[in-house]
Coordinates of C-alpha atoms and ligand atoms in Angstrom, one line a residue:
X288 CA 76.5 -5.4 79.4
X289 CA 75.3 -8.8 80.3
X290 CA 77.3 -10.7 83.0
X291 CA 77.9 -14.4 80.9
X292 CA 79.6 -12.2 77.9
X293 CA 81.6 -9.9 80.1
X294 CA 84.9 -11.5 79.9
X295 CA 84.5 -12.2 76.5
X296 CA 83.7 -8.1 76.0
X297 CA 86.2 -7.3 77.8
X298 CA 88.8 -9.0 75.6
X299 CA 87.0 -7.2 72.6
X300 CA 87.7 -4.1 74.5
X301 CA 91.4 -4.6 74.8
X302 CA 91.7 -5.4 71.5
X303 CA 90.4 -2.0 70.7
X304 CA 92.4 -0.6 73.0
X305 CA 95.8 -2.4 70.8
X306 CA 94.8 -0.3 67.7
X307 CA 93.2 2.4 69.0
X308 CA 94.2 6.0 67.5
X309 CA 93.2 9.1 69.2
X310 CA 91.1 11.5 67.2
X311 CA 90.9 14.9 67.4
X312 CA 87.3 16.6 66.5
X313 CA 87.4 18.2 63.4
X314 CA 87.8 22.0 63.2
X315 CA 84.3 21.7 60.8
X316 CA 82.4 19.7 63.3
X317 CA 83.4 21.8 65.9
X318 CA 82.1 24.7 63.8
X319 CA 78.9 23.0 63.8
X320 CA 78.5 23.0 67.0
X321 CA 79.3 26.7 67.2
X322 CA 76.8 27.4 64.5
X323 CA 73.8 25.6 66.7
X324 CA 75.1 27.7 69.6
X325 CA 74.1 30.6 67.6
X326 CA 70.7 29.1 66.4
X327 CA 69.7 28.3 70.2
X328 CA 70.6 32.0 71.2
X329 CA 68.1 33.1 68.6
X330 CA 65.7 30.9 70.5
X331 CA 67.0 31.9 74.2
X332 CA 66.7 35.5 73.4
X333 CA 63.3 35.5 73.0
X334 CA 62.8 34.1 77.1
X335 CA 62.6 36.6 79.8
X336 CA 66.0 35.7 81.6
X337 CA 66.9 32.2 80.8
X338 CA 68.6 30.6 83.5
X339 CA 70.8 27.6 83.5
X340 CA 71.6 25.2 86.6
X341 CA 74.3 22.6 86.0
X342 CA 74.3 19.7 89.3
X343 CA 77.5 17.7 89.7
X344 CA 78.3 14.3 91.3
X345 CA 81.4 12.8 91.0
X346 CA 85.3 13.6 91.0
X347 CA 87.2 16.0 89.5
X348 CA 87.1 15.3 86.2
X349 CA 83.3 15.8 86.5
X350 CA 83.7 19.0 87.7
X351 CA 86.1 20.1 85.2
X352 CA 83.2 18.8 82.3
X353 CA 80.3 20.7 84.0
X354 CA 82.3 24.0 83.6
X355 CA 82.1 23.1 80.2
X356 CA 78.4 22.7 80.3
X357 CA 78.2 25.4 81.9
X358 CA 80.1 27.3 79.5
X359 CA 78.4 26.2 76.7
X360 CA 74.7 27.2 78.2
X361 CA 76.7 30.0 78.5
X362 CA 76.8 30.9 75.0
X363 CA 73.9 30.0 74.1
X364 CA 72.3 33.1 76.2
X365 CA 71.6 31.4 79.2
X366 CA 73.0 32.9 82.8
X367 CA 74.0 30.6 85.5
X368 CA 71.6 29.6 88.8
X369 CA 72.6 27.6 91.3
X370 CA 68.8 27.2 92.1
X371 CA 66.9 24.5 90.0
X372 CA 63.4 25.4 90.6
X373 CA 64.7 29.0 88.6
X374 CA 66.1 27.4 85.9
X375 CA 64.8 26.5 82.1
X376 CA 67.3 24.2 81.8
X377 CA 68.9 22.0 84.3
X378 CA 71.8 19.3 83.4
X379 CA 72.1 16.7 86.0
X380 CA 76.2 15.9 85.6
X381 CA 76.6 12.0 87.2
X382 CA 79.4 9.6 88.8
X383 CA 78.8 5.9 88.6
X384 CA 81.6 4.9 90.9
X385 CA 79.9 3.3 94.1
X386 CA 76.3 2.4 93.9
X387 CA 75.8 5.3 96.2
X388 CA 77.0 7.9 93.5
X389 CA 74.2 6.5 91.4
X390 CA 71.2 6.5 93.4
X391 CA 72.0 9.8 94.6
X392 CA 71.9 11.4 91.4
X393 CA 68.9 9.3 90.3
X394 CA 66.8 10.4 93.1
X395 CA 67.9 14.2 92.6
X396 CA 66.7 14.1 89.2
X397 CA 63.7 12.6 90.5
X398 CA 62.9 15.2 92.5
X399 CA 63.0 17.2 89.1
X400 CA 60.4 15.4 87.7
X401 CA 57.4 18.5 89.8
X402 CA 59.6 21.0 88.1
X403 CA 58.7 20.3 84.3
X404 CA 55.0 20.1 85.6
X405 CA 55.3 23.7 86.4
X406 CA 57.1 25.0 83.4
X407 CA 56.6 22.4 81.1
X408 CA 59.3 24.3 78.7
X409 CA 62.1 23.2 81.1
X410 CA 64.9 21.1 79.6
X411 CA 66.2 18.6 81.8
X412 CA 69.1 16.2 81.1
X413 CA 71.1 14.0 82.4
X414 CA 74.9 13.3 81.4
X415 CA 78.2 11.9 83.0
X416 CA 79.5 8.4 83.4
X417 CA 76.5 7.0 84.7
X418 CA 74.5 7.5 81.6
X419 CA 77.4 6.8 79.6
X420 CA 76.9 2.9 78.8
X421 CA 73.5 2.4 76.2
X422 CA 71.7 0.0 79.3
X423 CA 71.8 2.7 81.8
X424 CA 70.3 5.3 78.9
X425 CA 67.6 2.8 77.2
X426 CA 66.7 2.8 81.2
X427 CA 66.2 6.3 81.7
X428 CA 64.1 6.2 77.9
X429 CA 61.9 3.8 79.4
X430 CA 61.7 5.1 83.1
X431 CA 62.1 8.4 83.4
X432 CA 60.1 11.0 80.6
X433 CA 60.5 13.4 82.2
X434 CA 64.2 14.0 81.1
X435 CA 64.6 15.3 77.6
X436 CA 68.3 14.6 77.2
X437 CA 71.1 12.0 78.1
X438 CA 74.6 12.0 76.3
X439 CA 77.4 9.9 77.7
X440 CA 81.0 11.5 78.3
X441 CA 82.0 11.4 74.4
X442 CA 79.4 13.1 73.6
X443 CA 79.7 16.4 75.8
X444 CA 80.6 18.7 73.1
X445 CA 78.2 18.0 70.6
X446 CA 75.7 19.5 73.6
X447 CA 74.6 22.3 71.3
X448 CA 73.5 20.1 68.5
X449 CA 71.3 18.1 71.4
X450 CA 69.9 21.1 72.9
X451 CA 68.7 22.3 69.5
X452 CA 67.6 19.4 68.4
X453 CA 65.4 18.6 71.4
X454 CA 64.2 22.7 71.0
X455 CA 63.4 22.3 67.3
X456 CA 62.3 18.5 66.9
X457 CA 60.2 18.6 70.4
X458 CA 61.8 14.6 70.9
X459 CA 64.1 13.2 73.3
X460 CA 67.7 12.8 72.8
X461 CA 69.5 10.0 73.4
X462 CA 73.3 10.2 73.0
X463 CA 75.1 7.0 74.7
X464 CA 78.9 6.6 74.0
X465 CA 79.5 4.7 71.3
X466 CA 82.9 4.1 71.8
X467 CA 84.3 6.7 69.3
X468 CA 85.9 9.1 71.7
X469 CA 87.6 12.5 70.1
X470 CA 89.6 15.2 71.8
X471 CA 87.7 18.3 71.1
X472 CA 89.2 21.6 71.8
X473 CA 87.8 24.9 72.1
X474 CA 84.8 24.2 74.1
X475 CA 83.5 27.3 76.1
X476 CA 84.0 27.1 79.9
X477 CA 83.1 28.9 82.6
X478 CA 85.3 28.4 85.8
X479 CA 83.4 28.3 88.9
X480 CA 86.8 29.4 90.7
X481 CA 88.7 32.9 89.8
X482 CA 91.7 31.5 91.2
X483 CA 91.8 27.2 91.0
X484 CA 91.5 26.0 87.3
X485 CA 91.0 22.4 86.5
X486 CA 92.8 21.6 83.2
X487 CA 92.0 18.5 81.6
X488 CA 94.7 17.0 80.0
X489 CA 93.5 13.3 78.9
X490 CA 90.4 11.6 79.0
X491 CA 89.3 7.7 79.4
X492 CA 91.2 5.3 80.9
X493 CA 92.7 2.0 79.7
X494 CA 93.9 0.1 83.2
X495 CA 90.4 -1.8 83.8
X496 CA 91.2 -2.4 87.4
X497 CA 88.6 -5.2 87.9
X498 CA 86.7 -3.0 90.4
X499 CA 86.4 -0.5 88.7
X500 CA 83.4 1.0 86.4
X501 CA 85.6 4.1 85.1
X502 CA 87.1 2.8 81.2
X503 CA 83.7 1.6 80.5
X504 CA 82.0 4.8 80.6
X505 CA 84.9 7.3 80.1
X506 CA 86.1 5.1 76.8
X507 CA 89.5 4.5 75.7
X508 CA 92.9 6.7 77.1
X509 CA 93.1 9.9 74.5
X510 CA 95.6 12.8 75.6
X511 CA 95.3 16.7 74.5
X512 CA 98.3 18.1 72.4
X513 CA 100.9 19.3 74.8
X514 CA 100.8 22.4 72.9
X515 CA 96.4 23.1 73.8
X516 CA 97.3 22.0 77.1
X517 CA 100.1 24.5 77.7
X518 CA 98.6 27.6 75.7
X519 CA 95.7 26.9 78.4
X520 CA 97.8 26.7 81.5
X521 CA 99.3 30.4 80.2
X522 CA 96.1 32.0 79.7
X523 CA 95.1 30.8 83.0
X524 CA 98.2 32.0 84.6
X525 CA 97.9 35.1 82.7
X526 CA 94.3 35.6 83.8
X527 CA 95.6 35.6 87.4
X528 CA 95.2 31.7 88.4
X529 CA 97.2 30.3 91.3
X530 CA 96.8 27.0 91.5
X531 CA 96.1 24.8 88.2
X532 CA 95.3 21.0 88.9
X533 CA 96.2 18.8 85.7
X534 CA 94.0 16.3 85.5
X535 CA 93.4 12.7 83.8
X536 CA 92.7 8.6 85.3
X537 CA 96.4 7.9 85.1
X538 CA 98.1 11.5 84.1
X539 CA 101.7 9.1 84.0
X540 CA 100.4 7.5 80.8
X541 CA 99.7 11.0 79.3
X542 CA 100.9 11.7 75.8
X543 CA 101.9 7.9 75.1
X544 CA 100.1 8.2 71.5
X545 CA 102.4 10.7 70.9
X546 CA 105.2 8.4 70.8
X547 CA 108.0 10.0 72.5
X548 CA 107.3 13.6 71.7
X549 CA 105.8 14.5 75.1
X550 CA 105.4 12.5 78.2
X551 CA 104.0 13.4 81.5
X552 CA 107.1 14.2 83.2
X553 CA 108.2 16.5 80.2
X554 CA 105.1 18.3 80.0
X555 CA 105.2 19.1 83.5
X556 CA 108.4 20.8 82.9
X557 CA 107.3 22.8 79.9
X558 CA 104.3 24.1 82.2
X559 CA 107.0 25.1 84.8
X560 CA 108.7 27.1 82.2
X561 CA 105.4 29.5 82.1
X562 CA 106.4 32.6 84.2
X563 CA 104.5 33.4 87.2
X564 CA 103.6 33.0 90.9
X565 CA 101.2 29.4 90.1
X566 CA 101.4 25.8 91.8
X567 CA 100.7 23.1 89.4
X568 CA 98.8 20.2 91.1
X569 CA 97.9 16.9 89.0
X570 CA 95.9 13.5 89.7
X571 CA 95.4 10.9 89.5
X572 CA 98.9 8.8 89.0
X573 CA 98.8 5.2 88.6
X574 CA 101.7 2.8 90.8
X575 CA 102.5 0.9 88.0
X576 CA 103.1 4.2 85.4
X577 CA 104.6 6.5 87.7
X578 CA 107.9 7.2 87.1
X579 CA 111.6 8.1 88.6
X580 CA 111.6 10.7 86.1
X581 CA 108.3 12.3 86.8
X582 CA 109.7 12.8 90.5
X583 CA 112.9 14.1 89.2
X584 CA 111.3 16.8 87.8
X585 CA 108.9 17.2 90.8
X586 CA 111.8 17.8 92.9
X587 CA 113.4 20.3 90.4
X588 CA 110.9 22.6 90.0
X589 CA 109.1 25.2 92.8
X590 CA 106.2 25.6 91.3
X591 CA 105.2 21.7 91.3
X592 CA 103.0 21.4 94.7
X593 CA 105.3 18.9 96.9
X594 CA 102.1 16.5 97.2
X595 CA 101.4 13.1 95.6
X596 CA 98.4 11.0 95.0
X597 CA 99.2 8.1 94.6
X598 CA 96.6 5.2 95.4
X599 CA 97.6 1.6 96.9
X600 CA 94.3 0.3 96.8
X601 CA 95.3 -2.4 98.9
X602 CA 98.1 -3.8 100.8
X603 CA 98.3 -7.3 100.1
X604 CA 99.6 -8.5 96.4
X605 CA 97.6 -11.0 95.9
X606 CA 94.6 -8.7 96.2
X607 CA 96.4 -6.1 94.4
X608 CA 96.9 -9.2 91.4
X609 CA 93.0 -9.8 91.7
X610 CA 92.2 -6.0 90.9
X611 CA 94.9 -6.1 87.8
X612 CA 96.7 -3.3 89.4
X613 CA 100.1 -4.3 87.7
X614 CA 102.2 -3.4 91.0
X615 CA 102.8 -5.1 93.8
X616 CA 103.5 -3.7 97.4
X617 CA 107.4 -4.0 97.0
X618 CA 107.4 -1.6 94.1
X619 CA 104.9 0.6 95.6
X620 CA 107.2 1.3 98.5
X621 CA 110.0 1.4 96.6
X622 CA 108.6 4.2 94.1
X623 CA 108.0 6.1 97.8
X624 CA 111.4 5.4 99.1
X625 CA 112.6 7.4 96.2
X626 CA 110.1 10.0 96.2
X627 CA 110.9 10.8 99.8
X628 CA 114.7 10.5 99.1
X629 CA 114.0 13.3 96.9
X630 CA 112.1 15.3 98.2
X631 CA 111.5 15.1 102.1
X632 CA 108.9 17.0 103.1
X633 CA 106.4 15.5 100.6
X634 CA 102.7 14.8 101.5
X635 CA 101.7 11.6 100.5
X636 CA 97.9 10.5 100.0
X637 CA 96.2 7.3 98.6
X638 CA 92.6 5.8 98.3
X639 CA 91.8 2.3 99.5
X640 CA 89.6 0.0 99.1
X641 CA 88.2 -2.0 101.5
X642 CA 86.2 -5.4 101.0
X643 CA 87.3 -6.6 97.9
X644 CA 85.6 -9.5 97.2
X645 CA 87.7 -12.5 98.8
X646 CA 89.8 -10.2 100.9
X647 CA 90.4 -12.0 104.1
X648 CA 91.4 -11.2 107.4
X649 CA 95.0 -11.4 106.8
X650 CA 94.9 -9.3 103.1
X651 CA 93.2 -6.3 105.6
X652 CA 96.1 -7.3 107.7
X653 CA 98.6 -6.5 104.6
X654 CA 96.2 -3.0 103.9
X655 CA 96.7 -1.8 107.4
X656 CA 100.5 -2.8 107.3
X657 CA 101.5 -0.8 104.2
X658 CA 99.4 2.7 105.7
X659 CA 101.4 2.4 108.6
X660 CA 104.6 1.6 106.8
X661 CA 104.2 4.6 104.2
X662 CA 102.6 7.2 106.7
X663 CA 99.9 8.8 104.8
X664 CA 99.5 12.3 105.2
X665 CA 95.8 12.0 103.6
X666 CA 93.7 8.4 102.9
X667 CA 90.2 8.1 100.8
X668 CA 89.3 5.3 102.0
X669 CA 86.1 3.1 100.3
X670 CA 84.1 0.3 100.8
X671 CA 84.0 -1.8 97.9
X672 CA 81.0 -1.4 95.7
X673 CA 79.7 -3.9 93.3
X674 CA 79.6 -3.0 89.8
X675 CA 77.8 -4.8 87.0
X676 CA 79.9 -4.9 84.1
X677 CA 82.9 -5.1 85.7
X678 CA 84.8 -8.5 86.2
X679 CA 85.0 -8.4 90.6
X680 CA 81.1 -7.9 90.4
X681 CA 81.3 -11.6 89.1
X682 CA 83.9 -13.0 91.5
X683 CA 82.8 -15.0 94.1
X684 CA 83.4 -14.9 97.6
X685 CA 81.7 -10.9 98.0
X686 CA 82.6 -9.7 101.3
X687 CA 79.4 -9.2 103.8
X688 CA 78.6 -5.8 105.1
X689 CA 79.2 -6.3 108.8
X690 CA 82.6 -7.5 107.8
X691 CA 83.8 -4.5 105.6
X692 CA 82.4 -1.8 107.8
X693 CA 84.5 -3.4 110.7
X694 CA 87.5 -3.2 108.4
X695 CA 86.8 0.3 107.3
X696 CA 85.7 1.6 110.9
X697 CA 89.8 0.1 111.8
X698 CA 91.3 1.5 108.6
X699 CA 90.0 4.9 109.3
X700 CA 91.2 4.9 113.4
X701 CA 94.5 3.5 112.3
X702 CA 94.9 6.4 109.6
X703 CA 93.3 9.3 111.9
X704 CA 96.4 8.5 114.5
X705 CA 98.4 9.0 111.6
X706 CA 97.4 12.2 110.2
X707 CA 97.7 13.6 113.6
X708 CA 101.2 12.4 113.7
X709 CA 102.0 13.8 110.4
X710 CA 100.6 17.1 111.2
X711 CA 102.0 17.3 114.6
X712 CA 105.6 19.0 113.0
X713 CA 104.0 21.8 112.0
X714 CA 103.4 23.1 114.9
X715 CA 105.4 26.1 115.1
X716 CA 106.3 26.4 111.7
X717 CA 105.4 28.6 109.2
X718 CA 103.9 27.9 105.9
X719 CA 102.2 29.9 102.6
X720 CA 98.8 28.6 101.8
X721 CA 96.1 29.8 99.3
X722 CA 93.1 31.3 100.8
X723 CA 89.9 29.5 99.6
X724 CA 88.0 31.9 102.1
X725 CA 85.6 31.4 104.8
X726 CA 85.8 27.7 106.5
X727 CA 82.4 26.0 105.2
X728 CA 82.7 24.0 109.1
X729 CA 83.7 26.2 110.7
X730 CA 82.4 29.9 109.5
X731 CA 84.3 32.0 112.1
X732 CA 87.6 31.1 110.3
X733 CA 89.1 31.5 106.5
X734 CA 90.7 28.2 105.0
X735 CA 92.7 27.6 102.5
X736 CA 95.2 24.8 102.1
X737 CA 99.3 24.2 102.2
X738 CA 101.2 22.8 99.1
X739 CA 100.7 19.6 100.6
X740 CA 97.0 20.0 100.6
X741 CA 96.4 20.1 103.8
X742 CA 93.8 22.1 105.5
X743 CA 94.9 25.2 107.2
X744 CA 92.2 27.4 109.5
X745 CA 93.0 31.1 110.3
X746 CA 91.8 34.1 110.8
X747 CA 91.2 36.2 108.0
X748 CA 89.5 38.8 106.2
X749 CA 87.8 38.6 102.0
X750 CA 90.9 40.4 100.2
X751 CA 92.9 37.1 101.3
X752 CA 90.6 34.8 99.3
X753 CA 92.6 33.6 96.2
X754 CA 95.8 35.1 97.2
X755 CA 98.7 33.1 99.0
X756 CA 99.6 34.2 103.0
X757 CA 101.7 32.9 105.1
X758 CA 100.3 31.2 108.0
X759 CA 102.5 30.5 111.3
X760 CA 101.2 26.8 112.3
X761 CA 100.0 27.3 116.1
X762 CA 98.0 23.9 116.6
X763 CA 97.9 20.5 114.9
X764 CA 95.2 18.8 114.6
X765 CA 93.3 15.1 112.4
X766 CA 91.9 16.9 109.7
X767 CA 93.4 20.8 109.8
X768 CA 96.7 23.0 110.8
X769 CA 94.9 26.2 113.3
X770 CA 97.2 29.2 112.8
X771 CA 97.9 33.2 112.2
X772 CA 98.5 35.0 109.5
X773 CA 102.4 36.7 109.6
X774 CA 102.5 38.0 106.1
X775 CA 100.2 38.9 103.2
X776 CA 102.7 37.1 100.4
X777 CA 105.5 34.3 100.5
Ligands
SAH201 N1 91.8 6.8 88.2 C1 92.0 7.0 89.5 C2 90.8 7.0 90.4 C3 89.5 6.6 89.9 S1 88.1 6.4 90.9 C4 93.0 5.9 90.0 O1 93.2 5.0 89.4 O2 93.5 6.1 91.1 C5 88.6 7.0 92.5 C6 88.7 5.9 93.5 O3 87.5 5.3 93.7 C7 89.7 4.8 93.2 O4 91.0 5.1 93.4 C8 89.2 3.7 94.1 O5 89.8 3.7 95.3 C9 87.7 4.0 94.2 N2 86.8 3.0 93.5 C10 86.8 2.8 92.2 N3 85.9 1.8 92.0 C11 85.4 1.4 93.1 C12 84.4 0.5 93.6 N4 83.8 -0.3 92.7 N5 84.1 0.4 94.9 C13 84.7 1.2 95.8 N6 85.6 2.1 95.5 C14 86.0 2.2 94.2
SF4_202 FE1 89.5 2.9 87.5 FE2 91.9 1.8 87.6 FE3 91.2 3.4 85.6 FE4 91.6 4.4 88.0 S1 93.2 3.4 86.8 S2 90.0 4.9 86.6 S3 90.8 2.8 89.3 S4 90.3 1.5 86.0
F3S203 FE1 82.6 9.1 89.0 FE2 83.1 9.2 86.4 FE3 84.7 10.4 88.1 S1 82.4 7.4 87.5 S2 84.6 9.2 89.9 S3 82.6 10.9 87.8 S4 85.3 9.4 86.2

């Protein structure tokens, strides 16, 4: 996207966005794809063990999409490796958030690039939002030959039809988002947890924050039926899952194509109804969509985990006006007034950004005010990163580096004193956590993490991993609760 036509594009896209109807894929096309699975296996099955590595960068949601890819290779006859240099085919999954997300991903795949020289058979492609937008693909056509694939988040499903036509037609593909998003259920998956399931239950985003690079590669809001979405979260459950995270951009504006047959706060309630020892997480939620009634129904039900996302961004409203956030700090506060009326013992966490472009002194000022005034439990914080395409990369006034890493350096000391003070209570206390298994920093201990999400370090044995204990809270620290276990179950 060219900078002198992106305010008039962007009008185009919310224009789109007015009439746009959500699509579900076809039950024939998504036959199709099944019937290439089965042609590729033909193909895989003559290779002496086919391996498949799938690399992710990027949030959740990304995560949630390379099980699917990794699902799919699945099927096709392929067995999972963690290990590139093993693999025939390797998917590089991206994030185009900050500039950092990009560049590392680009230079990974780079690194490829001796790979193909030795097996010259090996598939490598490239997917995710930073591919998503044509540009950034015709780049990687031109640049980079070495990759035989890219397709943009819409395109994910139709993986089997790329992967056999690359096989059988020996040419690139190139699969860009063309802004004709479907839902498409039934994909394979394979869960890289036993016990923490990701379950998608929208896609895109339609908020444009001006910062952000997110709606323009993820395409427009589309929501899964209520009725997929819940037949998913009781297999899961079924299967022995503990902890289900819900996820979408702004999970409040779920279902709102569906009229009002099923919002957010009403299919978090029909989840509830599943029977079974399961927490139900979700993220993210928007300011400005959250609602009264989604907390209502947070607070009446056990097995909604008593945390909330809930990102500020910033702290000043005239910043906040700048990034279109459609809230201002008043309501914000207000919306966590109520939650914490309702329920008390909430953890609350947000992600900021720091060094929006014309943010002054006194907007940080406002930033630093509102964490202290809310308390975080948890911050991501983020130093703002210039975006082409998006309408802040063309505002004036960007803020210099030695200015926002002074800003961010004082936004993270303000908020460490604050997690400590948060933490502090729960000394003494006891509190049932699921067991993730042994600490990645510190390998001496198992982790696993409250309802609140916050880290808890203990010492454990394997049989706990996936299973909820009780932990008795002996020290409080920044970043993690130390404690012992006092009882295998709640
Ligand atoms: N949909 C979610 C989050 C999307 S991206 C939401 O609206 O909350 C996750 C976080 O990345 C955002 O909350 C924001 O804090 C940060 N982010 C997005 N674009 C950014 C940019 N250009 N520079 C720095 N941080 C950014
Ligand atoms: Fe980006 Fe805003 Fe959408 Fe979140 S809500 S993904 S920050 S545009
Ligand atoms: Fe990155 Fe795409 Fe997620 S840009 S943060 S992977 S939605």
């Amino acid at each position: 996207m060219r900078h002198c036509t992106e305010k008039r594009t962007n009008m185009a896209i919310m224009k789109r966005i007015e009439k746009a109807e959500p699509r579900m894929a076809k039950p024939e096309e998504i036959q199709k794809q099944r019937t290439y699975i089965e042609k590729i296996r033909a193909v895989v099955s003559e290779m002496t063990s086919p391996k498949a590595c799938v690399v992710t960068y990027g949030c959740q949601q990304n995560e949630a999409d390379s099980e699917r890819i990794m699902g799919t290779l699945c099927e096709m006859g392929y067995t999972p490796t963690q290990e590139p240099k093993d693999a025939d085919i390797i998917i590089v999954n991206t994030c185009a958030v900050r500039d950092h997300a990009e560049k590392k991903a680009l230079s990974i795949t780079g690194g490829y690039k001796h790979l193909k020289h030795k097996k010259p058979s090996l598939i490598i492609g490239v997917c995710g939002c930073m591919v998503s937008k044509a540009d950034m693909s015709d780049k990687i056509k031109h640049s980079y030959p070495y990759i035989d694939i890219v397709f943009g988040t819409e395109n994910l499903w139709k993986l089997p039809e790329i992967v056999y036509r690359t096989m059988k037609e020996d040419k690139r593909m190139f699969f860009p988002n063309l802004g004709e998003p479907v839902v498409a259920e039934g994909i394979p998956v394979l869960r890289e947890s036993g016990y923490k399931a990701w379950v998608s239950i929208m896609y895109g985003c339609n908020n444009f924050c001006t910062y952000c690079i997110v709606p323009y590669v993820r395409g427009r809001e589309r929501s899964r039926r209520p009725e997929d979405i819940i037949n998913e979260v009781r297999e899961l459950v079924a299967d022995g899952y503990k902890e289900i995270t819900l996820l979408g951009q702004n999970v409040n504006s779920y279902g709102k194509e569906f009229g009002d047959e099923c919002d957010f706060a009403e299919l978090l309630s029909r989840i509830c109804e599943i029977e079974g020892d399961f927490l139900v997480r979700f993220m993210t939620s928007h300011p400005k969509d959250a609602s009264r009634k989604l907390i209502d129904v947070m607070a009446a039900n056990d097995k909604i985990a008593k945390h909330f996302h809930l990102p500020v961004q910033s702290g000043s409203d005239r910043i906040l006006k700048e990034m279109n956030r459609h809230y201002d700090r008043e309501a914000y506060l207000s919306l966590i007034r109520y939650m914490r009326e309702k329920m008390p013992d909430i953890c609350i966490s947000t992600d900021i950004i720091v060094g929006f472009p014309g943010e002054t002194d006194a907007d940080f000022e406002d930033t630093l005010s509102i964490v202290k005034e809310v308390g975080y439990d948890m911050m991501y914080s983020f130093i703002y990163s210039k975006r082409t395409g998006t309408p802040a990369a063309e505002m004036e006034e960007q803020i210099p580096e030695a200015i926002t890493g002074e800003r961010f350096a004082r936004l993270i000391d303000t908020q460490n004193e604050i997690s400590l003070t948060k933490n502090q209570p729960y000394t003494d206390k006891t509190v049932r956590v699921l067991v993730d298994g042994r600490s990645k920093n510190n390998p001496e201990k198992f982790s696993g993490r409250t309802e609140g999400n916050k880290i808890v370090l203990f010492d454990g044995d394997d049989s706990m991993t996936g299973n909820f204990v009780m932990v008795h809270i002996t020290e409080a620290q920044t970043f993690a609760l130390k404690g012992d276990v006092v009882a295998d179950k709640k």
